[in-house]
CSV table of C-alpha atoms in Angstrom, one decimal:
chain,number,residue,atom,x,y,z
K,684,MET,CA,185.0,-11.8,-89.3
K,685,GLU,CA,181.5,-10.4,-90.1
K,686,LEU,CA,180.1,-8.5,-87.1
K,687,ALA,CA,176.9,-10.7,-86.9
K,688,GLU,CA,179.1,-13.8,-86.9
K,689,ARG,CA,181.4,-12.3,-84.3
K,690,ALA,CA,178.5,-11.6,-82.1
K,691,ARG,CA,176.9,-15.0,-82.5
K,692,ALA,CA,180.2,-16.7,-81.7
K,693,ALA,CA,180.7,-14.6,-78.5
K,694,LEU,CA,177.2,-15.3,-77.4
K,695,LYS,CA,177.6,-19.0,-78.0
K,696,ARG,CA,180.7,-19.1,-75.9
K,697,CYS,CA,178.8,-17.4,-73.1
K,698,GLY,CA,176.0,-20.0,-73.3
K,699,VAL,CA,173.4,-18.0,-75.4
K,700,ASP,CA,171.8,-19.0,-78.7
K,701,LEU,CA,169.6,-16.0,-79.4
K,702,PRO,CA,168.5,-16.9,-83.0
K,703,ALA,CA,167.1,-20.2,-81.8
K,704,ALA,CA,165.3,-18.4,-78.9
K,705,VAL,CA,163.1,-16.3,-81.2
K,706,LEU,CA,161.9,-19.2,-83.4
K,707,SER,CA,158.9,-19.6,-81.2
K,708,GLY,CA,157.6,-16.2,-82.2
K,709,GLY,CA,156.6,-13.3,-79.9
K,710,ARG,CA,158.0,-9.8,-79.5
K,711,THR,CA,161.5,-9.0,-80.7
K,712,VAL,CA,163.9,-6.2,-81.1
K,713,LEU,CA,166.6,-6.0,-83.8
K,714,ALA,CA,170.1,-6.0,-82.6
K,715,ARG,CA,172.2,-3.6,-84.6
K,716,THR,CA,175.8,-2.3,-84.7
K,717,PRO,CA,176.9,1.4,-84.9
K,718,VAL,CA,180.2,0.1,-86.4
K,719,THR,CA,178.6,-0.3,-89.8
K,720,GLY,CA,175.1,0.8,-89.1
K,721,GLU,CA,173.7,-2.6,-90.1
K,722,GLU,CA,171.0,-4.7,-88.4
K,723,LEU,CA,172.2,-8.0,-87.1
K,724,PHE,CA,169.4,-10.4,-86.0
K,725,PRO,CA,166.2,-10.4,-83.8
K,726,VAL,CA,166.3,-10.7,-80.1
K,727,PRO,CA,163.4,-11.7,-77.8
K,728,ALA,CA,161.7,-8.7,-76.2
K,729,ALA,CA,159.3,-8.4,-73.3
K,730,ASP,CA,155.9,-6.7,-72.9
K,731,ALA,CA,154.5,-5.3,-69.7
K,732,ALA,CA,152.9,-8.7,-68.8
K,733,ALA,CA,156.3,-10.4,-69.2
K,734,VAL,CA,157.9,-7.7,-67.0
K,735,THR,CA,155.3,-8.3,-64.3
K,736,ASP,CA,156.0,-12.0,-64.5
K,737,ALA,CA,159.7,-11.3,-64.1
K,738,ILE,CA,159.0,-9.3,-61.0
K,739,GLY,CA,157.1,-12.2,-59.5
K,740,LYS,CA,159.9,-14.6,-60.3
K,741,ALA,CA,162.5,-12.3,-58.8
K,742,HIS,CA,160.4,-11.7,-55.7
K,743,GLU,CA,160.1,-15.5,-55.1
K,744,ALA,CA,163.9,-15.8,-55.4
K,745,PHE,CA,164.4,-13.0,-53.0
K,746,LEU,CA,162.3,-14.7,-50.3
K,747,THR,CA,164.8,-17.5,-50.2
K,748,TRP,CA,168.0,-15.6,-50.9
K,749,ARG,CA,167.5,-13.1,-48.1
K,750,THR,CA,167.9,-15.9,-45.5
K,751,VAL,CA,171.2,-17.1,-47.0
K,752,PRO,CA,174.2,-15.8,-45.0
K,753,ALA,CA,175.9,-12.8,-46.6
K,754,PRO,CA,179.4,-14.5,-47.0
K,755,VAL,CA,177.6,-17.4,-48.8
K,756,ARG,CA,176.0,-14.9,-51.1
K,757,GLY,CA,179.4,-13.5,-51.7
K,758,ALA,CA,180.6,-16.9,-53.0
K,759,LEU,CA,178.1,-16.6,-55.9
K,760,VAL,CA,179.5,-13.1,-56.8
K,761,LYS,CA,183.0,-14.5,-56.6
K,762,ARG,CA,182.1,-17.3,-59.1
K,763,PHE,CA,180.5,-14.7,-61.3
K,764,GLY,CA,183.7,-12.7,-61.3
K,765,GLU,CA,185.7,-15.7,-62.3
K,766,LEU,CA,183.3,-16.4,-65.3
K,767,LEU,CA,183.6,-12.7,-66.3
K,768,THR,CA,187.4,-13.1,-66.3
K,769,GLU,CA,187.1,-16.3,-68.4
K,770,HIS,CA,184.8,-14.6,-70.9
K,771,LYS,CA,186.4,-11.1,-70.8
K,772,ALA,CA,187.2,-11.2,-74.5
K,773,ASP,CA,183.8,-12.5,-75.5
K,774,LEU,CA,182.0,-9.7,-73.6
K,775,ALA,CA,184.3,-7.1,-75.0
K,776,ASP,CA,183.5,-8.3,-78.5
K,777,LEU,CA,179.8,-7.8,-77.8
K,778,VAL,CA,180.4,-4.3,-76.3
K,779,GLY,CA,182.5,-3.4,-79.4
K,780,VAL,CA,179.8,-4.6,-81.8
K,781,GLU,CA,176.8,-3.0,-80.0
K,782,VAL,CA,178.4,0.2,-78.7
K,783,GLY,CA,181.4,0.7,-81.0
K,784,LYS,CA,183.9,1.1,-78.1
K,785,ILE,CA,187.5,0.7,-79.0
K,786,ARG,CA,189.1,-2.5,-77.8
K,787,SER,CA,190.9,-1.2,-74.7
K,788,GLU,CA,187.7,0.6,-73.5
K,789,ALA,CA,185.6,-2.5,-74.1
K,790,LEU,CA,188.0,-4.6,-72.2
K,791,GLY,CA,188.2,-2.0,-69.5
K,792,GLU,CA,184.4,-2.1,-69.1
K,793,ILE,CA,184.5,-5.8,-68.4
K,794,GLN,CA,187.4,-5.4,-66.1
K,795,GLU,CA,185.3,-2.9,-64.1
K,796,MET,CA,182.8,-5.8,-63.7
K,797,VAL,CA,185.4,-8.1,-62.4
K,798,ASP,CA,186.6,-5.4,-60.0
K,799,ILE,CA,183.1,-4.7,-58.5
K,800,CYS,CA,182.7,-8.4,-58.0
K,801,ASP,CA,186.0,-8.5,-56.0
K,802,TYR,CA,184.8,-5.5,-54.0
K,803,ALA,CA,181.4,-7.1,-53.4
K,804,VAL,CA,182.9,-10.3,-52.2
K,805,GLY,CA,184.8,-8.5,-49.5
K,806,LEU,CA,181.7,-6.4,-48.7
K,807,SER,CA,179.7,-9.6,-48.0
K,808,ARG,CA,181.7,-9.9,-44.7
K,809,GLN,CA,181.3,-6.2,-43.8
K,810,LEU,CA,177.6,-5.3,-43.9
K,811,GLN,CA,178.1,-3.8,-40.5
K,812,GLY,CA,175.8,-1.8,-38.3
K,813,ARG,CA,176.6,0.2,-35.2
K,814,THR,CA,176.2,-0.3,-31.4
K,815,MET,CA,175.3,2.9,-29.6
K,816,PRO,CA,175.2,3.7,-25.9
K,817,SER,CA,171.7,3.7,-24.4
K,818,GLU,CA,170.6,6.3,-21.9
K,819,ARG,CA,168.7,3.5,-20.1
K,820,PRO,CA,170.5,1.1,-17.7
K,821,GLY,CA,170.4,-2.5,-18.7
K,822,HIS,CA,169.6,-1.7,-22.4
K,823,ARG,CA,171.6,-2.1,-25.6
K,824,LEU,CA,171.0,0.1,-28.6
K,825,MET,CA,172.1,-1.0,-32.1
K,826,GLU,CA,171.3,-0.9,-35.8
K,827,THR,CA,171.1,-3.8,-38.2
K,828,TRP,CA,170.9,-3.9,-42.0
K,829,HIS,CA,168.7,-6.3,-43.9
K,830,PRO,CA,167.9,-7.2,-47.6
K,831,ILE,CA,165.1,-5.0,-49.0
K,832,GLY,CA,163.7,-6.9,-52.0
K,833,VAL,CA,163.7,-6.8,-55.8
K,834,VAL,CA,166.0,-4.2,-57.2
K,835,ALA,CA,165.2,-2.9,-60.7
K,836,VAL,CA,168.2,-1.9,-62.8
K,837,ILE,CA,167.5,0.2,-65.8
K,838,SER,CA,170.7,0.6,-67.8
K,839,ALA,CA,171.8,2.8,-70.7
K,840,PHE,CA,173.6,1.8,-74.0
K,841,ASN,CA,177.0,3.5,-73.3
K,842,PHE,CA,178.0,1.1,-70.4
K,843,PRO,CA,175.8,-1.9,-71.2
K,844,ALA,CA,177.5,-4.2,-68.8
K,845,ALA,CA,179.4,-2.3,-66.1
K,846,VAL,CA,176.6,-0.2,-64.6
K,847,TRP,CA,174.4,-3.3,-64.3
K,848,SER,CA,177.2,-5.1,-62.5
K,849,TRP,CA,177.7,-2.2,-60.1
K,850,ASN,CA,174.2,-2.5,-59.0
K,851,THR,CA,173.8,-6.3,-59.2
K,852,ALA,CA,177.0,-7.4,-57.4
K,853,LEU,CA,176.0,-5.2,-54.5
K,854,ALA,CA,172.3,-6.1,-54.6
K,855,LEU,CA,173.1,-9.8,-54.5
K,856,VAL,CA,175.5,-9.7,-51.6
K,857,CYS,CA,173.0,-7.5,-49.7
K,858,GLY,CA,170.5,-10.4,-50.2
K,859,ASN,CA,168.3,-8.9,-53.0
K,860,SER,CA,167.3,-10.1,-56.4
K,861,VAL,CA,167.4,-8.1,-59.6
K,862,VAL,CA,165.2,-7.4,-62.6
K,863,TRP,CA,167.4,-5.9,-65.3
K,864,LYS,CA,165.7,-3.7,-67.9
K,865,ALA,CA,168.6,-3.5,-70.4
K,866,SER,CA,168.9,-0.9,-73.2
K,867,GLU,CA,167.2,-1.9,-76.4
K,868,LEU,CA,170.4,-0.8,-78.2
K,869,THR,CA,172.5,-3.5,-76.4
K,870,PRO,CA,170.5,-6.7,-76.0
K,871,LEU,CA,173.3,-9.0,-76.9
K,872,THR,CA,175.7,-7.8,-74.2
K,873,SER,CA,172.9,-8.1,-71.6
K,874,HIS,CA,171.9,-11.6,-72.6
K,875,ALA,CA,175.5,-12.8,-72.4
K,876,CYS,CA,176.0,-11.2,-68.9
K,877,SER,CA,172.8,-12.7,-67.6
K,878,ALA,CA,173.7,-16.1,-68.9
K,879,LEU,CA,177.0,-16.1,-67.1
K,880,LEU,CA,175.4,-15.0,-63.8
K,881,ALA,CA,172.7,-17.7,-64.2
K,882,ARG,CA,175.5,-20.3,-64.7
K,883,ALA,CA,177.3,-19.0,-61.6
K,884,ALA,CA,174.0,-19.3,-59.6
K,885,ALA,CA,173.4,-22.8,-60.8
K,886,GLU,CA,177.0,-23.9,-59.9
K,887,CYS,CA,176.7,-22.4,-56.4
K,888,GLY,CA,173.3,-23.8,-55.7
K,889,ALA,CA,171.6,-20.4,-55.5
K,890,PRO,CA,167.9,-19.9,-56.3
K,891,GLU,CA,166.9,-19.4,-60.0
K,892,ASN,CA,165.8,-16.0,-61.1
K,893,LEU,CA,168.1,-14.0,-58.8
K,894,ASN,CA,168.6,-11.9,-62.0
K,895,VAL,CA,165.8,-11.7,-64.5
K,896,LEU,CA,166.6,-9.9,-67.8
K,897,VAL,CA,163.9,-8.0,-69.7
K,898,VAL,CA,164.5,-6.2,-73.0
K,899,GLY,CA,161.8,-3.9,-74.0
K,900,ASP,CA,160.6,-0.3,-74.5
K,901,ALA,CA,159.6,2.2,-71.9
K,902,GLU,CA,156.0,1.1,-72.0
K,903,ALA,CA,156.9,-2.5,-71.3
K,904,ALA,CA,159.1,-1.4,-68.4
K,905,ALA,CA,156.3,0.4,-66.6
K,906,PRO,CA,155.6,-2.3,-64.0
K,907,LEU,CA,159.2,-1.8,-62.6
K,908,LEU,CA,158.2,1.8,-61.7
K,909,ASP,CA,154.7,1.0,-60.3
K,910,ASP,CA,155.0,-2.4,-58.6
K,911,ARG,CA,155.4,-2.3,-54.8
K,912,ARG,CA,157.4,-5.5,-54.9
K,913,VAL,CA,160.2,-3.4,-56.4
K,914,PRO,CA,161.4,-1.2,-53.5
K,915,VAL,CA,164.5,0.1,-55.2
K,916,VAL,CA,164.8,1.4,-58.8
K,917,SER,CA,168.3,2.2,-60.1
K,918,ALA,CA,168.0,4.0,-63.4
K,919,THR,CA,170.8,5.4,-65.6
K,920,GLY,CA,169.9,7.6,-68.6
K,921,SER,CA,168.9,11.1,-69.6
K,922,GLU,CA,167.6,13.9,-67.4
K,923,ARG,CA,164.3,13.6,-69.3
K,924,MET,CA,164.1,9.9,-68.5
K,925,GLY,CA,164.8,10.6,-64.8
K,926,GLY,CA,162.0,13.2,-64.8
K,927,GLU,CA,159.6,10.6,-65.9
K,928,VAL,CA,160.8,7.8,-63.7
K,929,ALA,CA,161.2,9.7,-60.4
K,930,PRO,CA,157.6,10.8,-59.8
K,931,ARG,CA,156.1,7.4,-60.5
K,932,VAL,CA,158.5,5.6,-58.1
K,933,ALA,CA,158.1,8.3,-55.5
K,934,ALA,CA,154.3,8.1,-55.7
K,935,ARG,CA,154.5,4.7,-54.1
K,936,PHE,CA,157.3,5.7,-51.8
K,937,GLY,CA,159.9,3.6,-53.6
K,938,ARG,CA,163.6,4.3,-53.4
K,939,LEU,CA,165.5,5.8,-56.3
K,940,ILE,CA,169.2,5.6,-57.4
K,941,LEU,CA,169.4,7.9,-60.3
K,942,GLU,CA,172.4,8.5,-62.6
K,943,LEU,CA,171.3,11.1,-65.1
K,944,GLY,CA,172.9,14.0,-67.1
K,945,GLY,CA,176.6,15.1,-66.8
K,946,ASN,CA,177.7,18.4,-68.2
K,947,ASN,CA,181.2,18.0,-66.8
K,948,ALA,CA,183.9,20.6,-66.8
K,949,ALA,CA,187.6,21.2,-66.0
K,950,ILE,CA,189.1,24.4,-64.8
K,951,VAL,CA,192.6,25.1,-66.1
K,952,THR,CA,194.4,27.6,-63.9
K,953,PRO,CA,197.5,29.8,-64.7
K,954,SER,CA,199.7,27.3,-62.8
K,955,ALA,CA,198.4,24.2,-64.6
K,956,ASP,CA,200.8,21.7,-66.1
K,957,LEU,CA,199.5,21.8,-69.7
K,958,ASP,CA,201.1,18.6,-70.7
K,959,LEU,CA,199.1,16.9,-68.0
K,960,ALA,CA,196.0,18.9,-68.7
K,961,VAL,CA,195.9,18.2,-72.5
K,962,ARG,CA,196.2,14.5,-72.0
K,963,GLY,CA,193.5,14.5,-69.3
K,964,ILE,CA,191.2,16.7,-71.3
K,965,VAL,CA,191.5,14.9,-74.6
K,966,PHE,CA,190.7,11.4,-73.2
K,967,ALA,CA,187.8,12.8,-71.1
K,968,ALA,CA,186.3,14.7,-74.0
K,969,ALA,CA,186.9,12.3,-76.9
K,970,GLY,CA,186.9,8.9,-75.3
K,971,THR,CA,184.0,6.7,-76.2
K,972,ALA,CA,183.2,9.3,-78.9
K,973,GLY,CA,182.0,11.6,-76.2
K,974,GLN,CA,179.3,9.2,-75.1
K,975,ARG,CA,180.1,8.8,-71.4
K,976,CYS,CA,178.1,10.3,-68.6
K,977,THR,CA,181.5,11.6,-67.3
K,978,THR,CA,182.6,13.0,-70.7
K,979,MET,CA,184.2,16.4,-70.4
K,980,ARG,CA,182.0,18.9,-72.2
K,981,ARG,CA,183.4,22.2,-71.0
K,982,VAL,CA,186.9,23.6,-70.3
K,983,ILE,CA,187.1,26.8,-68.3
K,984,VAL,CA,190.6,28.1,-68.8
K,985,HIS,CA,192.3,31.3,-67.5
K,986,GLU,CA,192.6,33.8,-70.3
K,987,SER,CA,196.4,33.8,-69.9
K,988,ARG,CA,196.6,30.1,-70.9
K,989,ALA,CA,193.6,29.9,-73.3
K,990,GLU,CA,195.4,30.4,-76.6
K,991,GLU,CA,198.1,27.8,-75.8
K,992,LEU,CA,195.7,25.3,-74.5
K,993,VAL,CA,193.3,25.6,-77.4
K,994,SER,CA,196.1,25.3,-79.9
K,995,ARG,CA,197.5,22.2,-78.2
K,996,ILE,CA,194.1,20.5,-77.9
K,997,ALA,CA,193.3,21.3,-81.6
K,998,ALA,CA,196.6,19.8,-82.7
K,999,VAL,CA,195.9,16.5,-80.8
K,1000,TYR,CA,192.3,16.4,-82.1
K,1001,ALA,CA,193.5,16.8,-85.7
K,1002,ARG,CA,195.5,13.6,-85.4
K,1003,LEU,CA,193.2,11.4,-83.3
K,1004,PRO,CA,192.6,8.1,-85.2
K,1005,VAL,CA,188.9,7.9,-85.9
K,1006,GLY,CA,187.6,4.7,-87.3
K,1007,ASP,CA,186.7,1.0,-86.9
K,1008,PRO,CA,186.8,0.3,-83.2
K,1009,PHE,CA,188.2,-3.2,-83.9
K,1010,ALA,CA,191.1,-1.9,-85.9
K,1011,GLU,CA,194.4,-1.5,-84.0
K,1012,GLY,CA,195.3,2.0,-83.2
K,1013,THR,CA,191.8,3.5,-83.4
K,1014,LEU,CA,191.0,5.8,-80.5
K,1015,VAL,CA,187.6,7.2,-81.4
K,1016,GLY,CA,184.9,4.9,-82.6
K,1017,PRO,CA,181.4,5.7,-84.0
K,1018,LEU,CA,178.4,7.5,-82.5
K,1019,ILE,CA,175.6,5.2,-81.5
K,1020,SER,CA,173.2,6.3,-84.2
K,1021,ALA,CA,172.2,8.8,-86.9
K,1022,SER,CA,170.1,10.7,-84.3
K,1023,ALA,CA,173.2,11.2,-82.2
K,1024,PHE,CA,175.0,12.6,-85.2
K,1025,THR,CA,172.0,14.9,-85.9
K,1026,SER,CA,172.0,16.2,-82.3
K,1027,MET,CA,175.7,16.9,-82.6
K,1028,GLN,CA,175.3,18.9,-85.8
K,1029,ASP,CA,172.3,20.8,-84.4
K,1030,ALA,CA,174.4,21.7,-81.3
K,1031,LEU,CA,177.3,23.0,-83.5
K,1032,SER,CA,174.9,25.1,-85.5
K,1033,ALA,CA,173.4,26.5,-82.3
K,1034,ALA,CA,176.9,27.3,-81.0
K,1035,ALA,CA,177.7,29.3,-84.2
K,1036,ALA,CA,174.4,31.2,-83.8
K,1037,ASP,CA,175.4,32.0,-80.2
K,1038,GLY,CA,178.7,33.5,-81.4
K,1039,GLY,CA,180.8,30.4,-81.0
K,1040,THR,CA,183.7,29.4,-83.2
K,1041,VAL,CA,184.4,25.8,-84.2
K,1042,VAL,CA,188.2,25.6,-83.9
K,1043,THR,CA,188.4,22.1,-85.3
K,1044,GLY,CA,186.3,18.9,-85.8
K,1045,GLY,CA,182.6,18.2,-86.0
K,1046,GLU,CA,182.6,16.7,-89.5
K,1047,ARG,CA,181.5,13.2,-90.4
K,1048,VAL,CA,184.3,10.8,-91.4
K,1049,ASP,CA,183.7,8.2,-94.0
K,1050,VAL,CA,185.0,5.0,-92.4
K,1051,VAL,CA,182.9,1.9,-93.1
K,1052,GLY,CA,179.3,1.1,-94.1
K,1053,ASP,CA,176.7,3.5,-92.7
K,1054,GLY,CA,178.3,4.1,-89.4
K,1055,TYR,CA,178.3,7.6,-88.0
K,1056,TYR,CA,182.0,8.5,-87.3
K,1057,VAL,CA,182.9,12.1,-86.4
K,1058,ARG,CA,185.9,14.1,-85.5
K,1059,PRO,CA,185.7,15.4,-82.0
K,1060,ALA,CA,184.8,19.1,-82.1
K,1061,LEU,CA,186.5,21.9,-80.2
K,1062,VAL,CA,184.4,25.1,-79.9
K,1063,ARG,CA,185.3,28.5,-78.4
K,1064,MET,CA,182.3,30.2,-76.8
K,1065,PRO,CA,182.0,33.8,-75.7
K,1066,ALA,CA,179.7,32.9,-72.8
K,1067,GLN,CA,178.0,30.0,-71.1
K,1068,THR,CA,174.8,30.1,-73.2
K,1069,ALA,CA,171.7,28.0,-72.8
K,1070,LEU,CA,173.2,25.6,-75.3
K,1071,VAL,CA,176.3,25.1,-73.2
K,1072,GLN,CA,174.2,24.5,-70.1
K,1073,ARG,CA,172.6,21.5,-71.9
K,1074,GLU,CA,174.3,18.1,-72.3
K,1075,THR,CA,174.7,17.0,-75.9
K,1076,PHE,CA,175.7,13.3,-75.9
K,1077,ALA,CA,178.5,13.7,-78.5
K,1078,PRO,CA,182.2,14.7,-78.6
K,1079,ILE,CA,181.8,18.5,-78.4
K,1080,LEU,CA,184.1,20.4,-76.0
K,1081,TYR,CA,183.2,24.0,-75.3
K,1082,VAL,CA,186.0,26.4,-74.2
K,1083,LEU,CA,185.2,29.3,-71.9
K,1084,THR,CA,187.7,31.8,-70.3
K,1085,TYR,CA,187.8,33.4,-66.9
K,1086,ASN,CA,189.8,36.1,-65.0
K,1087,THR,CA,189.3,35.3,-61.3
K,1088,PHE,CA,189.1,31.9,-59.5
K,1089,GLU,CA,185.7,32.9,-58.2
K,1090,GLU,CA,184.5,33.5,-61.7
K,1091,ALA,CA,185.8,30.1,-62.8
K,1092,VAL,CA,183.9,28.3,-60.0
K,1093,ALA,CA,180.7,30.2,-60.8
K,1094,LEU,CA,181.0,29.2,-64.4
K,1095,HIS,CA,181.7,25.6,-63.4
K,1096,ASN,CA,178.7,25.3,-61.1
K,1097,GLY,CA,176.4,27.3,-63.4
K,1098,VAL,CA,174.8,24.4,-65.1
K,1099,PRO,CA,171.9,22.2,-63.9
K,1100,GLN,CA,173.9,18.9,-63.9
K,1101,GLY,CA,176.4,18.0,-61.2
K,1102,LEU,CA,178.2,14.7,-61.9
K,1103,SER,CA,181.9,15.0,-62.4
K,1104,SER,CA,184.4,17.8,-62.2
K,1105,SER,CA,188.1,18.5,-62.3
K,1106,ILE,CA,190.7,21.2,-61.9
K,1107,PHE,CA,194.3,21.4,-63.3
K,1108,THR,CA,196.5,23.4,-61.0
K,1109,THR,CA,199.8,23.2,-59.2
K,1110,ASP,CA,198.6,25.8,-56.6
K,1111,GLN,CA,197.5,23.9,-53.5
K,1112,ARG,CA,195.3,26.7,-52.4
K,1113,GLU,CA,193.3,26.6,-55.6
K,1114,ALA,CA,193.0,22.8,-55.4
K,1115,GLU,CA,191.8,22.9,-51.8
K,1116,GLN,CA,189.3,25.7,-52.6
K,1117,PHE,CA,187.9,23.6,-55.4
K,1118,LEU,CA,187.4,20.6,-53.0
K,1119,ALA,CA,185.8,22.8,-50.3
K,1120,ALA,CA,182.1,23.3,-49.6
K,1121,ASP,CA,182.1,26.5,-51.8
K,1122,GLY,CA,184.0,24.9,-54.6
K,1123,SER,CA,182.7,22.3,-57.1
K,1124,ASP,CA,179.1,21.3,-56.5
K,1125,CYS,CA,179.5,17.9,-58.2
K,1126,GLY,CA,179.4,14.4,-56.8
K,1127,ILE,CA,182.9,13.6,-58.2
K,1128,VAL,CA,185.6,16.2,-57.8
K,1129,ASN,CA,189.1,15.6,-59.2
K,1130,VAL,CA,192.5,17.4,-59.1
K,1131,ASN,CA,194.9,17.1,-62.0
K,1132,ILE,CA,193.0,14.3,-63.7
K,1133,GLY,CA,190.1,14.5,-66.1
K,1134,THR,CA,186.4,13.9,-65.4
K,1135,SER,CA,186.3,10.3,-66.8
K,1136,GLY,CA,187.7,7.1,-65.3
K,1137,ALA,CA,186.2,6.7,-61.9
K,1138,GLU,CA,187.4,3.8,-59.8
K,1139,ILE,CA,184.9,1.3,-58.3
K,1140,GLY,CA,186.2,1.8,-54.7
K,1141,GLY,CA,184.5,5.3,-54.5
K,1142,ALA,CA,180.8,6.0,-54.5
K,1143,PHE,CA,179.8,7.0,-58.1
K,1144,GLY,CA,177.1,9.6,-58.7
K,1145,GLY,CA,176.2,13.3,-58.8
K,1146,GLU,CA,174.1,16.1,-57.5
K,1147,LYS,CA,171.4,18.4,-58.9
K,1148,ASN,CA,169.9,17.1,-62.2
K,1149,THR,CA,172.3,14.2,-62.2
K,1150,GLY,CA,169.9,12.6,-59.7
K,1151,GLY,CA,171.8,12.3,-56.4
K,1152,GLY,CA,172.2,8.6,-56.5
K,1153,ARG,CA,175.3,6.6,-55.5
K,1154,GLU,CA,176.6,3.3,-56.9
K,1155,SER,CA,179.6,1.1,-56.6
K,1156,GLY,CA,182.0,1.7,-53.7
K,1157,SER,CA,182.2,3.4,-50.3
K,1158,ASP,CA,178.8,3.1,-48.5
K,1159,ALA,CA,176.7,2.9,-51.7
K,1160,TRP,CA,175.7,-0.6,-50.5
K,1161,ARG,CA,173.3,1.0,-48.0
K,1162,GLY,CA,171.0,2.0,-50.9
K,1163,TYR,CA,170.2,-1.7,-51.4
K,1164,MET,CA,169.3,-2.5,-47.8
K,1165,ARG,CA,166.9,-1.4,-45.1
K,1166,ARG,CA,168.1,-0.2,-41.7
K,1167,ALA,CA,166.5,-1.3,-38.4
K,1168,THR,CA,167.3,0.4,-35.1
K,1169,ASN,CA,167.1,-2.2,-32.3
K,1170,THR,CA,166.8,-1.8,-28.5
K,1171,VAL,CA,167.4,-4.8,-26.3
K,1172,ASN,CA,166.3,-4.6,-22.6
K,1173,TYR,CA,168.3,-7.2,-20.7
K,1174,SER,CA,167.3,-5.8,-17.3
K,1175,ARG,CA,164.3,-6.7,-15.1
K,1176,GLU,CA,163.1,-3.1,-15.2
K,1177,LEU,CA,161.2,-1.1,-17.8
K,1178,PRO,CA,162.6,2.5,-17.8
K,1179,LEU,CA,161.3,4.8,-20.5
K,1180,ALA,CA,163.5,7.0,-22.7
K,1181,GLN,CA,163.8,10.8,-21.8
K,1182,GLY,CA,162.9,10.0,-18.2
K,1183,VAL,CA,159.2,9.7,-19.0
K,1184,ASN,CA,157.1,8.2,-16.1
K,1185,PHE,CA,154.0,6.3,-17.2
K,1186,GLY,CA,153.5,4.5,-13.9
């Protein structure tokens, strides 16, 4: 089936007819596919005025939704999860077409959406505050959590559905509405997801416009950063993007949830199980063609194990099936664009100039059409140069060696980003040291697994240039609510705190 036809069929089954939607004219973006490099068809796009209008609609929906009991809000998310399950294959088709993910990864992304809906439904009965002892007799001290308003979700191309759902499922059960600024590279997936959520809302009797989708460029999205009716902005993207977004939202005292760069590493110690390490490293470094925020970009291996580890990774890399993501057996699909390929080649040239050696990979593979398919690259580096300290969003894995554990941790932490990390060791002391306060400085710290593949039950996010935001599980829901500290005087007296006498 032609990719354009495949996309149209999946959209139609999800309740979307995009070609008809653009007949009335107006701004558009062209949907395209990295699988063949071809353009598919135009999709409606928003300008700044349309985004401002979307904020107004979402705000009106919020004013009603915030008064709905949280368990009832959970019923909407439950129905949405059921529709996601029903249309899992359709959405995976769209992710495959627009991002080039292999089938299992595309299906896995949609399953992640189903999982966060399940989590959020349970959360809708657990938005709990605390009751604290008061120092004043006849008083009760407690905290309550309340909906905060419109949540802006700015998502990236590499997870065009899952990251939006992390934010939206939680925002909805917390009593908020959402304006979703989807990536211009993945408008089809975002339209299908939004249509399913709108259907769930209609079936559950929820207000319209609880989620309003806008597809447009950075200039069009500006109102999301500047409008005070948007108290929370959750943005996923590059460090450069975060540097532009953060000051504008902070200038109006808005709240930020940022998920930015990830220059993730694994330490491989003398005691490591190399069978386990090689499997974990290869998936984390080559999965999604190196285009995950949690992609492994550095391996820091003890010099006594370096030759064996490099040899084994190189052997696996050489036989990784690179090709059409819809073909059975493919493990590495295309890069998203020509510019991504250029960035990868520039990084490999810079690595050579820094004294690095490409062990294997890096070359373009002729697969189909004008898609940019590459073999994952393995590069030995003499030191952690300025190049290695930057994130190149492509499948390049730099190998560094170390002598002492302290040196390994220093190399690991010696980059500006702080998202995901891992260590492969069978020495409990080393594992515990890596998890300790003076170990990994990342938001995600793993032992004997790679840097990719986080579960929704834990809070997802990182430190330093990664932005410090948290999404998904644990207590990440608090980022979508406002806290109120309440004191109730049920006595007939009026004692003041700290023994103050104002009589």
